Amino acid sequence: MNAVNNIGVARPRIEGQAKVTGRARYAADKPMRDLAFGSVVVSTVARGRIRDIDASAVKDMPGVLGVIDYRNAPRLNPEAGHFFGPDGGLQLLQDDVIPFAGRAVALVVAETLEQAKAAADALPVTYDEEPHDTGFTADHPNARPAAPLFDGPEDIGDVEAELAASAVVVDERYHTPEEHCSAMEPHSATAWWEGERLQAIDSNQGPFFISTVLATLFSLDFERVRVRTEHVGGGFGSKGLCGPQLVLATMGATLFRRPVRVTLTREQVFLMTAMRPATEQPIRLGADANGRLRAIQHEPAFELSPLAEYIEGCTELTKTLYAAPAIRTRNTAVPLDILPPYSMRGPGAAPGSFALESAMDELAERLGLDPLELRLRNEPDVGPVSGLPFSSRNLVACLRTGAERFGWATRDHRPRMRREGHLLVGTGMAATSFSVGAFPSVASITAEVDGTFTVVIAATDLGTGARTALTAIAADALAIDTERVQLGISDSELGPAWSAGGSRGTTSWAWAITEAAARLRDQPRDPSRPVTVTVDTTQLLNDLPSMERHAYSAVFTEVSVDPATGEVRVRRLLGMFAVGQVVNPLTARSQVIGGMIGGLSMALHEEGVRDQVSGRHVNADFAGYHIAAHADVPDIEADFVPDYEPGIPFGIKGAGEIGNVGTAAAIANAVWHATGKRQRRLPIRLDRVLE
């Protein structure tokens, strides 16, 4: 076999034509015989108990098959959970307790979607309401140390002594609100039984992981559960869990012994699926007169639900981005009567980066130093906390290349110096990183008798182009053209595989495919019979040397501000990225641009608002929860610096989340440069800018 170079070639998505012509079927589109529909009824109170659900009031409505509530729902395994342990958020319809507003209290199942919704809207539910607490502050009396699973506390050097000896100290607090993933496709699932086997089509980010959670939840053997996920219209973390749509659809299929489909409304997506928690982040930075950091202290707090453990790891960048002799980090969790939060694109790193990179800009201002130069002067040689070597570190290349393209050298670093008529104009920048690597996955490759190769792995394509990337990777690993690769993904039956999340999907899947290809090429072959090789990468990953492994980026931006109205407009956005070997420049660039747009949205628009009196969301729709629209998206440029990740097949890193991480800080820093006023609370609303 001769080497074929498919990696690094810009290719349109394999499924692109099917999507733009409407032929691609999403979870709610799959035709199915004898299909029934479930409509969810959610709690209107933030805490209390159900006094009564009058199912008799709707049982004779047209098409109604029945009502499922805590009195007749299948019993669920309370030990079922996700990455952080048992998750009470999965325990739907198990008792009369209301732990947060928007909790599912009933599922009405009917012959048509319209009939199910009409009955759900008419179902009488009464409550005994109890006092609730949804007010988040870092000094909340119930605050406690966060679980230390992957972002535990660190204390390197003597922070207090270094701060006392510093020429300049920044001591500020930064705030980010609740944010919602807001994927275009609402969460939908269809479940049915084939004999003793549970089948499901679901909108999720990892069918194998979801199938194991579902099996545990319903106390089934793993081999009796199959979950498929053909196309997903975005997830951003909210579809990384076994979602309420799948749990409730399975209950409906179990009780009524026919296929049941549950699709959440847009409002229910806001109320019932995972969100990014609000954070409050005190930061202290100390530096000498030359801009060398002496101390970094970062002690963020975030909100969570008592139903499930979670870690919003805001200090990841604090431990890796800059050199300092003293670094202290602590994470604090504040339990409230809210929906359990979970990972949203760039979890921890996105809000953490806003705080750290805003503080670095403030430090540069007080030192009278170029913000770019401040970052360059504090480049570490090894992990500042871990002491481990960096596998590769091309942040400086991102900073220097981005600054040159952006024209940073001509910037007057004093604020409020540039005007265009009544507008104030400013520029800002931020540096960032995001941890990368791989998780164990299983892949199989079959050499067919017709000369093609069937490659199967339980990967998921969220719309990022995973099908196209994995086809190119498989082709290069097998030294063939892409036309000879038949790729099968998105089915839990294909074996264990990491989900599409944590910027580790492509890396994890590619490693398994590459290793399977290598072993297949060494396998004796009979051209008249197919030959299959299956590989599990668990041991290979265990053998990988411990190193600091990160993707890097530098983001530069220009904004205009109208001081009379408070309106902020982003004019230019430039991102330079070090994400290893780029598999497909076309889709990779689309990913990081999408991430930067998400960061812009975080900076200027996104804010989940909760009424403190009722504890309910008041903007659970796209009319009230603002996200960046086409009119908000400026001239965006994204490019890659040469990079390669040693020890990983083809030297690739994840690109899914790095674009999101530094953008909000860059925009906030640009708003300061334009106005002279710091924005330490997101989003940067009109009332916060208005003069």
XYZ file of C-alpha atoms in Angstrom:
691
model
C 0.000 0.000 0.000
C 1.232 3.485 -0.857
C 0.811 6.448 1.485
C -2.127 8.713 0.675
C -2.296 12.222 2.134
C -5.905 12.914 3.083
C -5.168 14.613 6.400
C -4.631 18.337 6.025
C -6.810 18.564 2.911
C -9.886 20.828 3.038
C -12.923 18.682 2.245
C -16.650 19.464 2.447
C -18.681 17.355 4.846
C -19.674 13.934 3.611
C -23.229 14.433 4.844
C -23.403 18.100 3.834
C -25.646 17.647 0.800
C -28.069 15.469 2.758
C -28.360 18.179 5.407
C -28.926 21.128 3.094
C -31.493 19.183 1.041
C -33.406 17.918 4.076
C -32.602 14.246 3.544
C -30.643 13.896 6.793
C -32.914 12.575 9.532
C -32.523 13.832 13.079
C -33.855 12.119 16.182
C -37.367 13.574 15.844
C -37.567 12.779 12.100
C -37.322 8.985 12.068
C -40.516 7.408 10.677
C -41.888 4.624 12.838
C -45.018 2.494 12.821
C -47.481 2.648 15.707
C -45.686 5.666 17.153
C -47.127 7.457 20.185
C -46.041 10.837 21.490
C -45.253 12.062 24.968
C -45.632 15.639 26.187
C -43.893 16.686 29.395
C -45.538 18.602 32.222
C -43.054 20.577 34.311
C -43.186 22.063 37.782
C -44.198 25.691 38.111
C -42.782 26.000 41.637
C -39.130 26.063 42.657
C -39.455 23.869 45.753
C -42.179 21.884 47.429
C -44.305 18.783 46.948
C -46.991 17.676 44.558
C -50.339 17.780 46.306
C -52.314 16.218 43.464
C -52.165 15.298 39.788
C -55.685 14.774 38.459
C -55.046 12.344 35.595
C -58.774 11.617 35.353
C -59.353 15.122 34.025
C -57.551 14.339 30.753
C -57.948 10.568 30.322
C -60.952 10.962 28.009
C -59.441 13.702 25.862
C -58.938 12.746 22.188
C -56.082 10.294 21.603
C -54.842 10.154 25.192
C -53.307 6.791 26.095
C -52.430 7.666 29.664
C -50.541 9.821 32.144
C -47.291 8.785 33.823
C -46.387 10.389 37.131
C -44.673 9.383 40.370
C -47.535 7.043 41.290
C -47.204 4.702 38.301
C -43.788 5.405 36.743
C -41.239 2.565 36.463
C -38.840 2.532 39.397
C -35.338 3.762 38.610
C -31.972 2.804 40.062
C -30.898 5.634 42.427
C -27.223 4.743 41.902
C -27.348 5.654 38.202
C -25.277 8.674 37.315
C -22.781 10.339 35.042
C -19.100 11.238 35.341
C -19.459 12.752 38.806
C -21.365 9.906 40.489
C -25.061 9.245 41.191
C -27.253 11.903 39.604
C -30.594 12.738 41.180
C -31.429 14.712 38.059
C -32.071 11.348 36.369
C -34.646 10.298 38.981
C -37.673 11.568 37.084
C -41.227 10.870 38.310
C -39.977 8.908 41.314
C -41.594 10.871 44.152
C -43.682 13.931 44.924
C -40.699 16.169 45.747
C -40.081 19.286 43.642
C -36.371 20.251 43.797
C -36.421 23.073 41.195
C -38.736 24.941 38.845
C -39.009 23.084 35.543
C -38.681 19.574 36.999
C -40.750 17.006 35.081
C -43.858 16.054 37.083
C -45.782 14.047 34.462
C -45.690 12.686 30.928
C -48.911 12.599 28.916
C -48.840 10.005 26.120
C -51.217 10.229 23.168
C -51.658 9.123 19.573
C -50.423 12.432 18.112
C -48.098 15.172 19.271
C -50.904 17.714 19.189
C -53.175 15.518 21.311
C -50.406 14.887 23.833
C -49.625 18.597 24.133
C -53.282 19.581 24.502
C -53.755 17.092 27.325
C -50.492 18.092 28.997
C -51.575 21.736 28.933
C -54.918 20.753 30.497
C -53.559 18.415 33.193
C -54.373 19.837 36.667
C -51.372 19.768 39.029
C -51.411 21.369 42.470
C -48.479 21.883 44.842
C -47.626 22.529 48.438
C -45.003 25.188 47.912
C -42.001 25.503 50.238
C -39.395 28.269 50.654
C -36.699 28.095 47.998
C -33.190 29.479 47.616
C -31.911 30.396 44.158
C -29.779 33.397 45.122
C -26.162 32.752 44.212
C -23.268 34.488 45.986
C -19.760 33.270 46.720
C -20.243 33.879 50.456
C -23.511 31.913 50.641
C -23.858 30.220 54.068
C -24.178 26.793 52.407
C -21.023 27.201 50.326
C -18.610 24.266 50.555
C -15.384 23.122 48.914
C -16.041 21.740 45.441
C -15.250 18.123 44.664
C -11.540 17.851 43.766
C -11.937 15.277 40.995
C -9.926 17.003 38.249
C -9.561 20.613 39.380
C -8.550 20.244 42.988
C -7.085 22.965 45.195
C -3.433 23.891 44.750
C -1.063 25.891 46.923
C 2.404 26.434 45.442
C 4.803 28.833 47.156
C 3.835 31.589 49.593
C 1.098 33.654 47.964
C 0.768 36.184 50.781
C 4.504 36.870 50.945
C 4.771 37.260 47.166
C 1.778 39.610 47.037
C 3.275 41.694 49.831
C 6.528 41.952 47.890
C 4.833 42.829 44.585
C 5.150 46.282 43.036
C 1.627 46.057 41.608
C -1.346 44.013 42.829
C -4.714 43.389 41.173
C -7.456 42.299 43.581
C -10.845 42.067 41.836
C -13.948 39.912 41.410
C -15.398 38.743 38.121
C -18.907 37.416 37.517
C -20.486 35.236 34.835
C -24.198 34.325 34.705
C -26.041 31.103 34.018
C -25.705 30.244 30.342
C -27.626 27.741 28.256
C -26.272 25.558 25.462
C -29.017 26.634 23.020
C -28.421 23.993 20.339
C -30.529 24.425 17.228
C -32.056 20.935 17.519
C -34.273 20.415 20.586
C -33.655 17.242 22.580
C -35.678 14.329 21.221
C -35.793 10.571 21.786
C -37.837 7.620 20.588
C -37.807 4.404 22.610
C -39.362 1.017 21.950
C -39.003 -2.633 22.917
C -38.075 -5.438 20.565
C -38.827 -8.450 22.685
C -36.663 -8.093 25.775
C -34.367 -5.522 24.171
C -34.736 -1.764 24.626
C -34.072 0.260 21.468
C -33.738 4.034 21.282
C -32.966 6.784 18.814
C -31.790 9.803 20.723
C -30.176 13.183 20.256
C -26.969 12.838 22.269
C -23.185 13.219 22.188
C -22.157 9.627 22.891
C -24.463 6.647 22.272
C -22.356 4.056 24.106
C -22.050 6.103 27.280
C -25.740 7.030 27.150
C -26.724 3.381 26.669
C -24.769 2.333 29.777
C -26.430 5.026 31.881
C -29.860 4.074 30.526
C -29.255 0.392 31.251
C -28.141 1.169 34.796
C -31.090 3.480 35.349
C -33.648 0.830 34.325
C -31.661 -2.066 35.891
C -31.059 -3.796 32.555
C -28.082 -5.791 31.323
C -25.969 -3.600 29.057
C -26.426 -5.869 26.061
C -30.198 -5.399 26.292
C -29.967 -1.675 25.491
C -29.136 -0.170 22.111
C -28.978 3.591 21.483
C -28.476 5.150 18.056
C -27.674 8.752 17.208
C -27.492 9.353 13.475
C -27.435 13.154 13.161
C -27.280 15.736 15.943
C -28.133 19.395 15.485
C -25.607 20.695 17.991
C -25.082 19.847 21.622
C -22.396 22.044 23.232
C -22.476 19.767 26.286
C -26.228 19.659 26.900
C -26.529 16.352 25.028
C -23.608 14.730 26.813
C -25.975 13.358 29.448
C -28.732 10.770 29.435
C -31.375 13.409 28.893
C -34.918 13.680 30.265
C -36.350 13.038 26.807
C -34.762 9.564 26.724
C -35.681 8.630 30.301
C -39.316 9.660 29.783
C -39.604 8.053 26.331
C -38.314 4.787 27.830
C -40.925 5.000 30.586
C -43.636 5.525 27.982
C -42.466 2.607 25.843
C -42.280 0.383 28.930
C -45.784 1.139 30.174
C -47.613 1.300 26.849
C -45.554 -1.347 24.978
C -45.278 0.686 21.805
C -42.777 3.217 20.459
C -42.985 6.552 22.265
C -41.318 9.765 21.130
C -40.609 12.659 23.477
C -39.357 15.944 22.029
C -38.776 18.831 24.401
C -40.184 22.235 23.547
C -37.748 25.109 23.325
C -38.837 26.320 26.770
C -38.379 22.823 28.207
C -34.873 22.629 26.751
C -34.030 25.686 28.857
C -35.788 24.379 31.961
C -34.756 20.707 31.862
C -31.361 20.325 30.188
C -27.915 21.167 31.505
C -26.645 24.732 31.730
C -23.397 26.471 32.623
C -23.606 27.586 36.252
C -23.169 31.159 37.398
C -19.729 31.967 38.808
C -18.154 34.566 41.074
C -14.373 34.633 40.825
C -12.058 36.585 43.143
C -8.568 36.927 41.649
C -5.395 38.436 43.063
C -2.339 38.952 40.872
C 0.987 40.321 42.042
C 3.893 41.335 39.801
C 7.231 43.109 40.067
C 7.857 46.412 38.326
C 9.050 44.603 35.186
C 5.811 42.664 34.828
C 7.040 39.334 36.149
C 4.260 37.587 38.021
C 5.025 36.794 41.632
C 1.644 35.444 42.745
C -1.655 34.228 41.294
C -4.620 33.528 43.559
C -7.863 32.379 41.934
C -10.718 31.117 44.122
C -13.923 30.867 42.083
C -17.348 29.846 43.357
C -20.086 28.319 41.228
C -23.681 27.282 41.774
C -24.878 23.686 41.674
C -27.828 21.522 42.679
C -27.876 19.190 45.696
C -29.175 16.526 43.284
C -25.842 15.949 41.552
C -22.166 16.690 41.997
C -20.466 18.788 39.355
C -17.225 20.734 38.969
C -16.975 23.957 36.980
C -13.190 23.859 36.774
C -12.482 27.566 36.399
C -8.837 27.330 37.507
C -7.529 25.069 34.728
C -5.855 27.971 32.917
C -4.618 29.476 36.175
C -2.481 26.390 36.736
C -1.000 26.214 33.254
C -0.937 29.519 31.398
C 1.628 31.688 33.232
C 4.747 31.196 35.323
C 4.660 32.409 38.937
C 6.500 31.241 42.070
C 3.279 31.233 44.100
C -0.091 29.961 42.836
C -3.148 29.254 44.950
C -6.472 27.912 43.650
C -9.706 26.876 45.357
C -13.110 25.981 43.919
C -16.247 26.551 45.965
C -19.662 25.003 45.277
C -22.903 26.699 46.335
C -25.909 24.312 46.483
C -29.176 25.959 45.407
C -32.677 24.907 44.367
C -31.796 24.793 40.671
C -31.500 22.391 37.779
C -28.236 20.424 38.052
C -25.670 22.295 35.914
C -23.279 20.472 33.652
C -20.602 21.037 31.045
C -21.226 23.727 28.460
C -18.754 24.359 25.649
C -15.404 25.157 27.246
C -16.608 24.151 30.735
C -14.736 25.944 33.493
C -12.170 27.286 31.063
C -14.554 29.783 29.416
C -15.658 31.604 32.603
C -12.232 31.047 34.169
C -10.512 32.597 31.167
C -12.758 35.653 31.345
C -11.635 36.264 34.921
C -7.931 35.471 34.503
C -7.426 37.299 31.205
C -9.403 40.335 32.381
C -7.207 40.467 35.476
C -4.063 40.178 33.336
C -5.259 43.141 31.281
C -5.828 45.125 34.458
C -2.333 44.234 35.610
C -0.853 45.422 32.307
C -2.766 48.689 32.643
C -1.453 49.343 36.167
C 2.088 48.468 35.101
C 1.874 50.697 32.023
C 2.845 47.649 29.965
C 1.591 46.325 26.633
C -0.836 43.459 27.446
C 0.844 41.330 24.786
C 4.283 41.939 26.278
C 3.015 41.081 29.774
C 1.933 37.659 28.567
C 5.176 37.028 26.713
C 7.229 37.874 29.816
C 5.413 35.235 31.860
C 5.748 32.266 29.538
C 6.525 29.127 31.603
C 9.102 26.472 30.779
C 7.155 23.657 32.501
C 3.714 23.320 34.034
C 3.639 26.066 36.694
C 1.811 23.836 39.191
C 2.456 20.300 37.961
C 6.124 20.755 37.066
C 5.515 18.441 34.109
C 6.968 19.210 30.689
C 4.680 20.545 27.992
C 4.091 18.066 25.194
C 4.023 21.050 22.845
C 3.430 24.717 23.598
C 2.885 27.140 20.760
C 1.134 29.961 22.594
C 3.935 32.425 21.778
C 3.531 31.650 18.073
C -0.216 32.343 18.373
C 0.449 35.632 20.173
C 3.118 36.930 17.816
C 1.429 35.832 14.585
C -1.946 37.164 15.734
C -0.474 40.498 16.804
C 1.230 40.940 13.435
C -1.911 40.142 11.446
C -4.080 42.318 13.637
C -1.753 45.323 13.545
C -1.341 45.336 17.329
C 1.981 47.211 17.215
C 0.241 50.473 16.209
C -2.124 50.377 19.201
C -2.080 53.271 21.680
C -2.444 51.383 24.948
C -4.095 54.295 26.730
C -7.905 53.992 26.984
C -10.482 56.288 25.409
C -8.048 57.756 22.906
C -9.695 56.723 19.634
C -12.953 58.216 18.390
C -14.971 57.954 15.203
C -17.634 60.603 15.437
C -19.711 59.829 18.532
C -18.305 56.305 18.809
C -15.460 55.185 21.032
C -13.212 52.525 19.491
C -10.950 50.089 21.330
C -8.953 46.913 20.825
C -8.243 44.044 23.178
C -6.678 40.623 23.300
C -6.528 37.478 25.394
C -4.417 34.339 25.489
C -5.800 30.966 26.393
C -5.335 27.233 26.486
C -7.579 24.192 26.733
C -6.530 20.764 27.949
C -6.417 18.051 25.310
C -5.718 14.354 25.086
C -7.646 11.163 24.480
C -9.835 8.644 26.258
C -10.096 4.886 25.628
C -12.156 3.822 22.636
C -12.783 0.675 20.616
C -12.700 0.571 16.813
C -13.066 -2.256 14.311
C -11.917 -2.352 10.707
C -12.899 -5.031 8.206
C -11.007 -5.576 4.963
C -13.785 -6.563 2.557
C -13.306 -8.890 -0.408
C -14.160 -6.087 -2.861
C -11.172 -4.007 -1.732
C -13.099 -1.605 0.476
C -12.696 -1.225 4.237
C -15.515 -0.982 6.765
C -14.528 1.167 9.742
C -16.866 1.234 12.750
C -16.672 3.154 16.016
C -19.357 4.562 18.330
C -18.416 8.164 17.578
C -20.929 10.985 17.215
C -21.014 13.777 14.648
C -22.534 16.869 16.273
C -22.389 18.738 12.994
C -18.653 19.316 13.382
C -17.630 17.145 10.453
C -16.553 14.065 12.431
C -17.634 11.724 9.618
C -15.435 13.560 7.158
C -12.448 13.773 9.518
C -12.588 10.116 10.540
C -12.884 8.999 6.933
C -9.706 10.922 6.080
C -7.906 9.542 9.135
C -8.925 5.972 8.307
C -7.870 6.400 4.687
C -4.419 7.673 5.616
C -3.994 5.007 8.285
C -4.845 2.344 5.696
C -2.938 4.133 2.894
C -5.964 4.150 0.595
C -8.274 6.699 -1.016
C -11.282 7.908 0.989
C -13.667 6.348 -1.566
C -12.669 2.903 -0.276
C -13.655 3.696 3.330
C -17.147 2.851 4.573
C -17.592 4.501 7.968
C -20.116 3.393 10.589
C -20.673 5.555 13.683
C -23.366 6.649 16.160
C -24.485 3.254 17.462
C -23.868 1.909 20.971
C -23.567 -1.607 19.503
C -20.244 -0.615 17.967
C -18.556 -0.807 21.368
C -17.144 1.576 23.975
C -16.032 4.932 22.627
C -15.520 8.370 24.098
C -18.313 10.868 23.557
C -18.132 14.002 21.433
C -16.995 16.243 24.256
C -14.056 17.688 26.120
C -12.275 18.367 22.811
C -11.226 14.731 22.911
C -13.642 13.053 20.521
C -11.657 13.095 17.285
C -8.365 12.367 19.060
C -9.808 9.381 20.922
C -11.557 7.914 17.883
C -8.604 8.557 15.569
C -6.233 6.720 17.889
C -8.449 3.620 17.923
C -8.897 3.689 14.142
C -5.195 4.242 13.508
C -4.164 1.370 15.754
C -6.747 -0.956 14.210
C -5.473 -0.043 10.746
C -1.874 -0.744 11.752
C -2.776 -4.177 13.094
C -4.921 -4.959 10.068
C -2.072 -4.134 7.710
C 0.097 -6.659 9.602
C -2.639 -9.310 9.504
C -2.278 -12.255 7.059
C -4.955 -11.851 4.395
C -7.040 -14.243 2.304
C -8.442 -12.114 -0.552
C -11.527 -14.356 -0.739
C -12.584 -13.731 2.889
C -13.161 -10.571 4.956
C -10.704 -9.946 7.789
C -11.650 -7.929 10.869
C -9.420 -6.377 13.529
C -10.770 -4.782 16.731
C -8.677 -2.551 18.969
C -9.185 -1.125 22.453
C -6.819 1.776 23.202
C -7.051 1.609 27.000
C -3.557 0.223 27.511
C -2.034 2.516 24.900
C -3.399 5.516 26.763
C -2.146 4.179 30.073
C 1.335 4.002 28.550
C 1.255 7.632 27.382
C 3.823 9.720 29.339
C 2.415 12.249 31.817
C 2.781 15.712 30.307
C 0.969 19.020 30.137
C -1.127 18.642 26.977
C -3.008 21.696 25.730
C -4.313 23.500 22.701
C -3.560 27.242 22.605
C -4.975 30.374 21.074
C -4.635 34.135 21.019
C -7.691 36.255 20.272
C -7.587 39.885 19.134
C -10.619 42.101 18.681
C -11.763 45.616 17.833
C -15.006 47.073 19.201
C -16.975 50.271 18.856
C -18.999 51.638 21.765
C -21.794 54.195 21.673
C -21.583 55.868 25.108
C -25.003 57.449 24.660
C -26.817 54.115 24.243
C -24.369 51.636 25.751
C -24.304 49.623 22.520
C -21.160 47.565 21.916
C -20.390 46.314 18.420
C -17.576 43.902 17.654
C -16.015 44.967 14.381
C -13.116 42.544 14.003
C -12.282 39.231 15.596
C -9.033 37.394 14.873
C -8.032 34.075 16.403
C -4.769 32.200 15.957
C -4.855 28.585 17.096
C -2.379 25.822 17.903
C -4.465 22.657 17.722
C -1.963 20.093 16.527
C -2.093 18.634 13.042
C -5.260 19.992 11.432
C -7.203 17.088 9.942
C -9.572 19.138 7.776
C -8.805 22.881 7.575
C -12.288 23.641 6.244
C -14.283 22.120 9.092
C -11.651 22.938 11.745
C -11.790 26.606 10.818
C -15.577 26.434 10.969
C -15.328 24.963 14.473
C -13.046 27.623 15.908
C -14.992 30.424 14.223
C -18.157 28.977 15.729
C -16.403 28.919 19.080
C -15.418 32.584 18.769
C -19.012 33.473 17.899
C -20.049 31.606 21.042
C -17.523 33.664 22.994
C -18.897 36.865 21.467
C -22.374 35.746 22.493
C -21.089 35.058 26.015
C -19.511 38.506 26.183
C -22.434 40.592 24.954
C -25.680 38.635 25.111
C -26.144 35.420 27.051
C -27.678 35.611 30.512
C -30.106 33.184 32.117
C -32.348 35.338 34.305
C -34.175 33.899 37.284
C -36.940 35.606 39.250
C -35.771 35.532 42.861
C -39.334 35.599 44.203
C -40.585 32.558 42.293
C -37.231 30.921 41.512
C -38.351 30.435 37.911
C -36.547 31.358 34.712
C -38.033 34.428 33.096
C -36.282 34.162 29.728
C -36.520 30.495 28.784
C -36.791 31.185 25.048
C -34.859 32.835 22.254
C -36.893 36.028 22.589
C -35.603 36.673 26.096
C -32.350 34.678 26.121
C -30.269 36.508 23.555
C -27.617 34.825 21.435
C -25.475 36.274 18.685
C -27.356 36.569 15.390
C -25.954 37.209 11.920
C -26.117 40.969 12.466
C -23.885 40.599 15.547
C -21.164 38.590 13.836
C -18.340 40.767 12.542
C -15.460 40.161 10.212
C -14.029 36.981 11.755
C -10.675 35.527 10.806
C -9.260 32.276 12.181
C -6.075 30.487 11.260
C -3.664 27.896 12.606
C 0.009 28.010 13.515
C 2.082 24.886 12.756
C 1.639 22.469 15.636
C 2.009 18.777 16.355
C 1.117 16.740 19.444
C 3.790 14.091 20.132
C 2.663 10.655 21.233
C -0.763 11.043 19.578
C -1.381 9.475 16.145
C -1.041 12.086 13.412
C -0.203 14.671 16.104
C -3.777 15.947 16.425
C -5.449 17.894 19.238
C -9.053 18.852 19.877
C -10.333 22.086 18.317
C -13.933 22.021 19.490
C -13.771 24.294 22.531
C -10.627 26.394 22.329
C -12.387 29.023 20.174
C -14.940 29.690 22.893
C -12.491 30.152 25.716
C -10.616 33.447 25.343
C -13.010 35.506 23.263
C -15.178 37.035 26.006
C -12.116 38.354 27.848
C -10.674 39.857 24.664
C -13.948 41.697 24.022
C -14.222 42.919 27.623
C -10.642 44.177 27.438
C -11.444 45.991 24.189
C -14.481 47.643 25.785
C -12.211 48.946 28.563
C -9.773 50.247 25.961
C -12.601 52.076 24.210
C -14.308 53.519 27.291
C -11.841 53.440 30.174
C -14.403 51.498 32.226
C -13.775 47.899 33.298
C -16.431 45.270 32.670
C -16.039 42.611 35.345
C -19.536 41.165 34.974
C -20.913 39.385 31.907
C -22.761 39.969 29.717
C -21.671 43.499 28.853
C -25.216 44.866 28.750
C -26.255 48.316 27.589
C -26.959 49.491 31.155
C -23.463 48.489 32.241
C -21.826 50.577 29.520
C -24.198 53.516 29.302
C -22.628 56.828 30.336
